[in-house]
XYZ file of C-alpha atoms in Angstrom:
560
model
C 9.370 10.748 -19.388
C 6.543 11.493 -21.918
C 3.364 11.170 -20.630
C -0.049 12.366 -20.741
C -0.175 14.331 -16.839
C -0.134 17.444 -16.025
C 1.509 17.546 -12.809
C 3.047 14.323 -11.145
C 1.508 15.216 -7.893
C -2.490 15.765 -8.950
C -2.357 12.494 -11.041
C -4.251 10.793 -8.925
C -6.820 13.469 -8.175
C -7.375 14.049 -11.908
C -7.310 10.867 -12.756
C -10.229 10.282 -10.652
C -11.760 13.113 -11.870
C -12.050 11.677 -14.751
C -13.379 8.673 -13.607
C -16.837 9.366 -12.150
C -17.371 12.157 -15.087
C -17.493 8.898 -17.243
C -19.392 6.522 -15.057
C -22.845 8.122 -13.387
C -23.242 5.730 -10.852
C -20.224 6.490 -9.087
C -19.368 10.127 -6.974
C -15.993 11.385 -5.489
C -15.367 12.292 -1.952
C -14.791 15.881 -1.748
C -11.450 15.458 0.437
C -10.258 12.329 -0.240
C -9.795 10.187 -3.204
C -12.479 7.920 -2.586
C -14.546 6.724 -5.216
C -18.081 5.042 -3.737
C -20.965 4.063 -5.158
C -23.304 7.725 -6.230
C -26.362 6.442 -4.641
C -25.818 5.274 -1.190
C -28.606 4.192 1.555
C -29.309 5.726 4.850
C -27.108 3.753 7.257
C -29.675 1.887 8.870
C -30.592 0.090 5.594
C -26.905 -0.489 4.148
C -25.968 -3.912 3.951
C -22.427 -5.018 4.642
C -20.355 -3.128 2.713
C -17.332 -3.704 0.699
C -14.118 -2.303 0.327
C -10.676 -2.142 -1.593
C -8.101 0.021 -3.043
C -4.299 0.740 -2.320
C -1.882 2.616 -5.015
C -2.931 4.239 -8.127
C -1.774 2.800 -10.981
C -3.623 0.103 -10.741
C -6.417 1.414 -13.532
C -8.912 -0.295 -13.829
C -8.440 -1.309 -10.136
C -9.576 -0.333 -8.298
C -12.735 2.794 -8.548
C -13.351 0.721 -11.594
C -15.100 -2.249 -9.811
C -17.114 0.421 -7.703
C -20.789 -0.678 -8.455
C -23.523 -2.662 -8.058
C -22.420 -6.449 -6.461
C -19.063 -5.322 -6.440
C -17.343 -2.517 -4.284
C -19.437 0.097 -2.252
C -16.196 1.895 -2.443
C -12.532 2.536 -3.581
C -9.570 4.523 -1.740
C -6.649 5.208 -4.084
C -3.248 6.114 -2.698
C -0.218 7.957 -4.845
C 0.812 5.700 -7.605
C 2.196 2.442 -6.010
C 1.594 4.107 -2.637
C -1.144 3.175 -0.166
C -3.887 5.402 0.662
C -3.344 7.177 4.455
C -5.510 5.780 7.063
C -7.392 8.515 7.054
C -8.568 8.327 3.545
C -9.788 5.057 4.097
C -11.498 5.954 7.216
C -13.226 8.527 5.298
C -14.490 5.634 2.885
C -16.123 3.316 5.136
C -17.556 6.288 6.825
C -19.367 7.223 3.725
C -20.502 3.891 2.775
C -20.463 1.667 5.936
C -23.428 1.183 8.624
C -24.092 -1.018 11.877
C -23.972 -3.853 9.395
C -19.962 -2.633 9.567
C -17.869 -3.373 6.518
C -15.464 -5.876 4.553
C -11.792 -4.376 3.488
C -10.182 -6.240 0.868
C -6.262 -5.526 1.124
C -3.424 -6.720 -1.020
C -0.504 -8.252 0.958
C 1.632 -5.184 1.577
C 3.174 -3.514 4.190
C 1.899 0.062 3.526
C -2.254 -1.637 2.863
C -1.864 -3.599 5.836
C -1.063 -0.834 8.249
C -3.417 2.327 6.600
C -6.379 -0.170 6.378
C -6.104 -1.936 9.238
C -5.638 1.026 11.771
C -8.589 2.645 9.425
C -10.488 -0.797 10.844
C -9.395 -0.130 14.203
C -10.488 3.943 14.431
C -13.611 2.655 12.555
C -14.624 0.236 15.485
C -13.940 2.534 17.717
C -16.612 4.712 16.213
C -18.947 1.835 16.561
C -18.753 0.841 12.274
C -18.007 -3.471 12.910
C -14.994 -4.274 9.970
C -13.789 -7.497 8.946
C -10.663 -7.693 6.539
C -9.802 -9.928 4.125
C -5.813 -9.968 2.881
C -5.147 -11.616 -0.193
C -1.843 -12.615 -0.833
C -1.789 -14.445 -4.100
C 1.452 -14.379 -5.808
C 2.526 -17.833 -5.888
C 5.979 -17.022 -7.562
C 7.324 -15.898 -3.826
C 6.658 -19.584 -2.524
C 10.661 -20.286 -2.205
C 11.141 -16.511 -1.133
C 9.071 -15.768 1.928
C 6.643 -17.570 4.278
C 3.011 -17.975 2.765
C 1.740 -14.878 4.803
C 4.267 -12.216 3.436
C 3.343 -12.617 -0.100
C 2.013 -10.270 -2.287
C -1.294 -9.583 -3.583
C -1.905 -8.990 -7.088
C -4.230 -9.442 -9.832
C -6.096 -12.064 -8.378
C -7.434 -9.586 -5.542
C -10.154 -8.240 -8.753
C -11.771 -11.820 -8.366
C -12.047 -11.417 -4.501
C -13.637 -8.061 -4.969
C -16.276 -9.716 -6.984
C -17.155 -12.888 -4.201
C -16.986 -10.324 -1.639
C -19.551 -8.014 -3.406
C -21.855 -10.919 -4.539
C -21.984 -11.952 -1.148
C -23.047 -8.934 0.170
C -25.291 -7.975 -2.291
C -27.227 -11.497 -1.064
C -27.182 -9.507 2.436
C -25.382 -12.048 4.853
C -23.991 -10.861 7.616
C -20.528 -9.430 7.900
C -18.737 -12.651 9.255
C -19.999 -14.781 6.162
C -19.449 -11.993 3.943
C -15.708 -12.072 5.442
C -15.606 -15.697 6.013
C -16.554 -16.306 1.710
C -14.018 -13.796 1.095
C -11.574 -15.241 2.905
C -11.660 -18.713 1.921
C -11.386 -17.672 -1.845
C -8.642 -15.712 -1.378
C -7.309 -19.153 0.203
C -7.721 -21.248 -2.727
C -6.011 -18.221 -5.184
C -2.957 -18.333 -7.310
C -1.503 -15.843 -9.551
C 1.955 -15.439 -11.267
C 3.522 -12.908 -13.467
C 5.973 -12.052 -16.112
C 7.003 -8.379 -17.629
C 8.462 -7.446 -20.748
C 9.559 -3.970 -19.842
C 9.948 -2.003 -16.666
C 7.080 1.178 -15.735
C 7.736 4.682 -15.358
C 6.168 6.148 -12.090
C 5.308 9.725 -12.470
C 6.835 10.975 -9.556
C 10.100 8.880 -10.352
C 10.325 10.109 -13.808
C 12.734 7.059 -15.307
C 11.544 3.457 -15.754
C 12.234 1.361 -12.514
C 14.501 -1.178 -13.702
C 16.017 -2.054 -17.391
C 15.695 -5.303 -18.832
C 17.594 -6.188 -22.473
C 15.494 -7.367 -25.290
C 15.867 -10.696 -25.234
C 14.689 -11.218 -22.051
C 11.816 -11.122 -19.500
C 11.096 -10.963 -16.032
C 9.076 -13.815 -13.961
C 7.883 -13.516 -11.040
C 6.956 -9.781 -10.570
C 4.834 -7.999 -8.590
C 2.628 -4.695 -9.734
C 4.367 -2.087 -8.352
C 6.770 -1.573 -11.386
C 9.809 -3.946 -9.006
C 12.027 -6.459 -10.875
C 10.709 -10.243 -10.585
C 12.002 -13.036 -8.727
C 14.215 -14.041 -11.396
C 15.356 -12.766 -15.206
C 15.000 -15.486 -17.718
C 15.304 -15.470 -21.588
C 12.778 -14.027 -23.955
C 10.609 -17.281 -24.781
C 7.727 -18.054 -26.713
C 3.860 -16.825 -25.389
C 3.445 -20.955 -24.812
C 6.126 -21.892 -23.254
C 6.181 -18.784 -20.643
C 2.321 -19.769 -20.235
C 3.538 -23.027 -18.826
C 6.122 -21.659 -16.892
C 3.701 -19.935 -14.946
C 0.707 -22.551 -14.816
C 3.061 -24.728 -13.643
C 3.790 -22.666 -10.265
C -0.152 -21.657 -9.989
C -0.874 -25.455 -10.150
C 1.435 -26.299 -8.285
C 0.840 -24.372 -5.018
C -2.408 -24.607 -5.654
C -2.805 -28.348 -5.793
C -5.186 -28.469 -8.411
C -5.868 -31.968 -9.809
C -7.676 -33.454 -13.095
C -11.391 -33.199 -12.407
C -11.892 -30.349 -10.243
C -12.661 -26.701 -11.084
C -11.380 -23.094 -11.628
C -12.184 -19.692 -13.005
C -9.425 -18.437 -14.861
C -7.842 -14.323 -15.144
C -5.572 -13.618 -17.941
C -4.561 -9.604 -16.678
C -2.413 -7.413 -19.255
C 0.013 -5.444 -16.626
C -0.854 -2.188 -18.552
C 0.899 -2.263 -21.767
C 0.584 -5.245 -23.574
C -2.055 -5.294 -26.696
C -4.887 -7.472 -26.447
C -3.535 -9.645 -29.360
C -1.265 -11.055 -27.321
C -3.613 -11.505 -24.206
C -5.719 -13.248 -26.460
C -2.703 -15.458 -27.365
C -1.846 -16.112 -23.650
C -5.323 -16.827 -22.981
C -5.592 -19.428 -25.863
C -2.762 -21.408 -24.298
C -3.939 -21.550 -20.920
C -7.505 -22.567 -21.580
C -5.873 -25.438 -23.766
C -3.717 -26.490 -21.066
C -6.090 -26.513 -18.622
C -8.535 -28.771 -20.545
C -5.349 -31.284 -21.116
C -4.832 -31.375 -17.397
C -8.312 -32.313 -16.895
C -9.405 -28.755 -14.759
C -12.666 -27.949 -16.267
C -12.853 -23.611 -16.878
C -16.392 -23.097 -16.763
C -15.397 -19.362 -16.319
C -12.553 -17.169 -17.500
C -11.897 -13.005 -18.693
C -9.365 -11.818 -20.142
C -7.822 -8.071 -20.275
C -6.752 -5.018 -18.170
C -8.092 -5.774 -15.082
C -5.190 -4.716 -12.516
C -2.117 -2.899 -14.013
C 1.462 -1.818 -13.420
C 0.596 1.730 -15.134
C 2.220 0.855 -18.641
C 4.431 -2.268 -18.058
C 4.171 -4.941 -20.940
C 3.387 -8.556 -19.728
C 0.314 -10.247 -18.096
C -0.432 -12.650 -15.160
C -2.212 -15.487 -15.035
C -4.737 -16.169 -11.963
C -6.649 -19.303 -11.017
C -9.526 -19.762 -8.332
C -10.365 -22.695 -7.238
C -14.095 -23.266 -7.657
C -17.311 -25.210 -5.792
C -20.701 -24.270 -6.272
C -21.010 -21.327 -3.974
C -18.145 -19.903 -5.502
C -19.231 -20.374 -8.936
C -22.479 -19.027 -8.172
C -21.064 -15.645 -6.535
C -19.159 -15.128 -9.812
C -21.857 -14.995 -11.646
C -23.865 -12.827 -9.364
C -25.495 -9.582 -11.160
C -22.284 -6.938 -11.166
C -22.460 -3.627 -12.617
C -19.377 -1.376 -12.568
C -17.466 -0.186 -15.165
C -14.347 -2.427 -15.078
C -17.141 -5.432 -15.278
C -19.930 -4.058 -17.285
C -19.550 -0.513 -18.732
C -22.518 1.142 -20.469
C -20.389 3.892 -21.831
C -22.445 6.731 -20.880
C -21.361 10.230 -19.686
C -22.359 12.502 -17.179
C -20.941 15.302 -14.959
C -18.975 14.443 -12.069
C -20.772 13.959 -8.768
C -19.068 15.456 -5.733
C -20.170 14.251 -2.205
C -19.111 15.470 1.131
C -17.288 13.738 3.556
C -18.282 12.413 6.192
C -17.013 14.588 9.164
C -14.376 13.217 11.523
C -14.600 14.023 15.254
C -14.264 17.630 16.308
C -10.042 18.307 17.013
C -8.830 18.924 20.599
C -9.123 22.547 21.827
C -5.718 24.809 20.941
C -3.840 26.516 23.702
C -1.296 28.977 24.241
C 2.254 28.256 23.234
C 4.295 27.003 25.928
C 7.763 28.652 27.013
C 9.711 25.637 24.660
C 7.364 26.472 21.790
C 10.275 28.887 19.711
C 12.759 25.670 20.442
C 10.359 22.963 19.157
C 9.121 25.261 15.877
C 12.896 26.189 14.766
C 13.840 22.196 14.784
C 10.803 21.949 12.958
C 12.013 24.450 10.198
C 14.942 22.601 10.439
C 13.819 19.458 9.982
C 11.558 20.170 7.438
C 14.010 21.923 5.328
C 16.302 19.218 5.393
C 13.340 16.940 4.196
C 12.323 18.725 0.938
C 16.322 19.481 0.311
C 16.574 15.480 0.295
C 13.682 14.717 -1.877
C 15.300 13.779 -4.919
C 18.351 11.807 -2.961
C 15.560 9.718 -1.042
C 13.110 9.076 -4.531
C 17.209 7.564 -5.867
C 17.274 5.572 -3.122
C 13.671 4.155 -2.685
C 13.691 3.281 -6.275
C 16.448 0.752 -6.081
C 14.308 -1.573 -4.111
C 10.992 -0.313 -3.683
C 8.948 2.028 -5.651
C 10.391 4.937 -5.766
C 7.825 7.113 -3.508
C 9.449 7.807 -0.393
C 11.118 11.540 -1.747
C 8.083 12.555 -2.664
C 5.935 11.821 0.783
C 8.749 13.109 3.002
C 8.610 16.300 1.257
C 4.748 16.423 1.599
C 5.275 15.707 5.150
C 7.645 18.875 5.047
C 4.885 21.000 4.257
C 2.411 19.595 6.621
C 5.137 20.192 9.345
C 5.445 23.833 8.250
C 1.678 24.107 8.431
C 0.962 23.412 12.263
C -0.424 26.649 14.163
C 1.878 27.811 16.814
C -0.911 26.859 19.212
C 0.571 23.239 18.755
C 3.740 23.641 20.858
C 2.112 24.208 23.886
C 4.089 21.630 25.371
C 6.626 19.135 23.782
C 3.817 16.593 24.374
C 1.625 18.493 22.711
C 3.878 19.567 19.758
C 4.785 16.144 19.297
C 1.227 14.877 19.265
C 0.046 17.496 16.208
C 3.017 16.462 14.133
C 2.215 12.565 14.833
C -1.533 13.893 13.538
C 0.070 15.569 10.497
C 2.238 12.977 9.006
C -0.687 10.343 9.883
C -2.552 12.921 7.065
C 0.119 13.984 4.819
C 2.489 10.734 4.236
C 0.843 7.552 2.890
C 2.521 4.384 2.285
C 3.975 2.558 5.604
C 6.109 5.780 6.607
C 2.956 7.598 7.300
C 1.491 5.234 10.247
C 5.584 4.292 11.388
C 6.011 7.925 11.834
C 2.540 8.950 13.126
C 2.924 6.148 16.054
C 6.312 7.087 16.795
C 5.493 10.569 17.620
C 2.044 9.794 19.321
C 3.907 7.342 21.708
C 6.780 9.876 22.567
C 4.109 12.328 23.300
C 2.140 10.118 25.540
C 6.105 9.555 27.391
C 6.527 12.972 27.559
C 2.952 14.029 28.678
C 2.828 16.761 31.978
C 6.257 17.825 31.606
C 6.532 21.533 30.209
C 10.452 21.689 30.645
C 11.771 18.043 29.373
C 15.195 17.229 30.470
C 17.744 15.163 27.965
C 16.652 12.130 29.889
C 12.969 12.611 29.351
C 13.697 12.987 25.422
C 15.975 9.556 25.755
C 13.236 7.647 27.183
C 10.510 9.171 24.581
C 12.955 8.323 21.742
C 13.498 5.024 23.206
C 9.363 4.351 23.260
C 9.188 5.931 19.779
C 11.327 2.942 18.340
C 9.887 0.534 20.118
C 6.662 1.645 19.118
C 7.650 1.610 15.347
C 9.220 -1.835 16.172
C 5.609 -3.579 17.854
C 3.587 -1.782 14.646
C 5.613 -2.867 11.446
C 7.426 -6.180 13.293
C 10.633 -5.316 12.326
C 13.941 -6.280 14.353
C 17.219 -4.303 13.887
C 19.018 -6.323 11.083
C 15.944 -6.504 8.480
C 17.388 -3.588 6.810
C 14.515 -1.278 7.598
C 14.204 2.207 9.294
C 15.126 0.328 12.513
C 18.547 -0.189 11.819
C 19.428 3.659 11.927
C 16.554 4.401 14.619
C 17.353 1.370 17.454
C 20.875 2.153 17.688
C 20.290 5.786 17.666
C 18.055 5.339 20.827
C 20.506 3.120 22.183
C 23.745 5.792 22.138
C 20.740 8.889 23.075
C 20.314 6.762 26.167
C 23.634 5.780 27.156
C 24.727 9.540 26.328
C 22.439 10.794 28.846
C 22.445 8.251 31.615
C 26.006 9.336 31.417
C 25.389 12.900 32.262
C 25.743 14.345 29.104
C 24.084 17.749 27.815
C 21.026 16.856 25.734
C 23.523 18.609 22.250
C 25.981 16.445 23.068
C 23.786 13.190 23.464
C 22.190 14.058 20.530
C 25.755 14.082 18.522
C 26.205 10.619 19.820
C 22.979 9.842 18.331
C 23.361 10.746 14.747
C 26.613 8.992 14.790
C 25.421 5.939 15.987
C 22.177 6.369 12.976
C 25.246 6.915 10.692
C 26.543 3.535 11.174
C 23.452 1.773 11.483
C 22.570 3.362 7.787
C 25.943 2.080 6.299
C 25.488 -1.396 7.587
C 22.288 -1.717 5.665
C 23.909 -1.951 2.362
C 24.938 -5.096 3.284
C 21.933 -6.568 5.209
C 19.480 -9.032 3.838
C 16.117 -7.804 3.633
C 13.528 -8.932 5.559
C 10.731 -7.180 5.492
C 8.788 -4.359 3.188
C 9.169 -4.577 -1.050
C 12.737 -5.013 -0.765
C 12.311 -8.425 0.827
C 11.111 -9.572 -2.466
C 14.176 -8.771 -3.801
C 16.619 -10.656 -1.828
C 20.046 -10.440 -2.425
C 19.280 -8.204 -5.511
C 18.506 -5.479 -2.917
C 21.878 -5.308 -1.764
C 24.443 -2.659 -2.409
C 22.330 0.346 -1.601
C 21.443 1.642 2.005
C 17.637 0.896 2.687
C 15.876 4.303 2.018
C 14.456 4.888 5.044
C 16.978 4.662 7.198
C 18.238 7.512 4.996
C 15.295 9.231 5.646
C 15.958 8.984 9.149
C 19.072 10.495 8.956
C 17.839 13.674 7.065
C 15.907 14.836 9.927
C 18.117 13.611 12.747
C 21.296 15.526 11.419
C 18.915 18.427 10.849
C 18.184 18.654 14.256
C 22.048 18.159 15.529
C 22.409 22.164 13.586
């Protein structure tokens, strides 16, 4: 890998860094990488505010659209990696007041989850938020149902309407509502030349021979939909035109803004070339393209290739585009200053610490244990999540090692309690959808096992049985979607049995990993359902899904 980092794991921070010492009207949060506007109102006089961000990467997207009629703020995750709730929390808390706030979020699992339980804490803390999902990529219409499909470069467009809308200083449900209805009248398609290299993974993510291309793809470095052969700029213009216009429904005589977006690495001679065809078959079709841009607006780090977006257009529409918007992916000025640091806002005090309670050695050596066993797999899990997803799970399983190793001793208290700080940690430490699956898992065991000091092997049954369950109602996944369910659900299921049987909370526990052991092997052959690998279909086949492996790591370190 040859690359100009310093260290895979402060790319993001430096990165950043860099960012707002380039661009004076934007500041950094102090804890979080969360790039908002540098001069922000008192709360009382904010308008609405607006929103986006998910995995690095992305560059420009998304700090770059932070400005004036665009973005109040941006929260970046690791590269291809949502940010953690609490990241985004901190972002509408810095830029959000009563008039609450819009989140734009690209159709995946990992956004979804972190931004909409960011929503959720956020209302509960009186801040009104409205979310918008865009889910644009048209080349998944024969794959999965219209609500599971990605969002990609199209979402840059959506960021704009949604800022121009607020800048006009409607309330939060038109600002939303605007939003919303663009997003429904979006199409985008793509097609690589070349795979990506993510830092953390340190090889590209697929290989693909010379003479031929990927269509289809999504912007997280994955494989497309299908592999076709290396064809002229024209006539792989038309290929994708014809699926945008398709779902789309456009017809001769209406109107549409058009995005030609290089993934990253591809020159702008041959965006300019793409561009050129699909303004010329527009105009033959009879779509007027009173607006279009072309360039680097929402990458795949490095990958060569481009998309193609189209938004259907009326008046309102047309008018929000062209709405003043300063930021520096839409209008740079190219000055420099020195990088603005802001505080964060601060979250809510943390409950009082007490004593450790008489399990507390018990519940801190499976924690060693556990987290051991995490940073041993690291490299085995980043293998494994890189087959069909994006090769990020290693990486945030060992940071959620560290946070483990981190807790006070005051946490174990009680199991309840013990449980409780490590749901709290992970929630912090792991972004992407294993942060919020784990977080939730834990809080809901400790809420099962709340009041009870000494916990009998039944009492840890039943909380591992609600932990599942609660992963199950968050993410909507069923045992046989080839997720973290399928080593987890029947894992509870021999725990329970074991112990409604009479047997010592070891041996139940043996029964358990056994039963995760199977469930793990049988996901090599399952059809994916849900998360990046659903994209993939049958391609994703052959390997176990990653985190059930993951689940397995900790389990079997807590059988020792």
């Amino acid at each position: 890998m040859k690359k100009l980092i310093n260290d895979p794991r402060r790319v993001v921070r430096q990165m950043l860094e860099g960012q707002v010492a380039l661009h004076p009207g934007q500041a950094l949060l102090a804890g979080e990488d969360v790039v908002l506007r540098a001069e922000i109102p008192p709360p009382a006089a904010r308008r609405v505010a607006v929103l986006s961000g998910g995995g690095a990467g992305h560059e420009p997207a998304h700090a770059g659209y932070v400005g004036e009629g665009l973005l109040d703020a941006a929260i970046a995750g690791d590269v291809f990696t949502s940010p953690s709730t609490d990241a985004v929390l901190s972002g509408i808390r810095a830029v959000a007041g009563p008039a609450g706030a819009v989140l734009v979020v690209k159709n995946y699992t990992g956004d979804r989850l972190n931004f909409g339980l960011a929503a959720e804490l956020a209302r509960a803390e009186g801040i009104p938020c409205d979310i918008v999902v865009v889910a644009d990529d048209v080349a998944l219409r024969d794959t999965v149902p219209p609500e599971r499909r990605r969002g990609i470069a199209g979402t840059v467009l959506i960021h704009k309407i949604a800022g121009a809308a607020a800048a006009r200083g409607l309330p939060l449900g038109e600002v939303a509502g605007m939003a919303r209805a663009a997003a429904e009248n979006l199409g985008s398609m793509g097609v690589a030349l070349g795979a990506c290299t993510v830092p953390a993974a340190g090889r590209p993510g697929f290989t693909l021979e010379e003479d031929a291309v990927e269509l289809g793809l999504g912007i997280h470095g994955e494989q497309g939909v299908r592999r076709a052969p290396l064809q002229p700029a024209d006539t792989l213009v038309d290929t994708l035109l014809d699926s945008i216009l398709t779902d789309l429904g456009l017809r001769a005589g209406e109107s549409a803004a058009l995005l030609v977006n290089g993934l990253g690495g591809t020159p702008p001679m041959e965006l300019a070339i793409v561009a050129r065809h699909a303004l010329a078959r527009l105009r033959r079709e009879g779509i007027e393209v009173p607006r279009a841009w072309c360039g680097n607006y929402l990458t795949a780090i490095e990958m060569p290739g481009c998309s193609l977006s189209l938004l259907r257009l009326d008046a309102d529409r047309l008018a929000l585009l062209d709405a003043p918007g300063h930021a520096p992916a839409w209008l740079a000025d190219g000055r420099v200053a020195e990088p603005r640091i802001l505080p964060e806002t601060p979250s809510p005090a943390p409950r009082e610490a007490t004593a450790p309670g008489s399990l507390a050695p018990a519940l801190r050596g499976g924690l060693e244990r556990v987290a051991a066993a995490l940073e041993k797999a690291e490299a085995e899990l980043t293998a494994l999540d890189s087959a069909a997803g994006d090769g990020d799970l290693g990486l945030s399983m060992a940071r959620g090692a560290a946070a483990l190793r981190a807790l006070p001793e005051t946490a174990f208290a009680t199991p309840a309690t013990g449980l409780a700080h490590m749901g709290e940690a992970l929630r912090r430490a792991i972004a992407g959808s294993s942060g919020p699956f784990y977080a939730v898992a834990l809080l809901r065991a400790a809420r099962r096992l709340e009041g009870r000091e000494a916990s009998d092997a039944t009492d840890w049954a039943a909380a591992f049985r609600e932990a599942v369950e609660a992963i199950a109602a968050l993410g909507g996944a069923r045992p046989g979607d080839r997720t973290m369910l399928d080593a987890l659900h029947p894992a509870a299921e021999a725990f329970s049995d074991a112990t409604g049987r009479g047997s010592g909370l070891r041996d139940a526990w043996g029964e358990a990993v056994a039963a995760a052991e199977a469930g793990l092997q049988a996901t090599a052959t399952m059809q994916p359902r849900l998360g990046r690998a659903a994209y993939l279909g049958d391609r994703a086949r052959g390997q176990p899904d990653a985190g059930a492996a993951g689940v397995l790591v900790w389990m079997r370190a807590l059988a020792r």
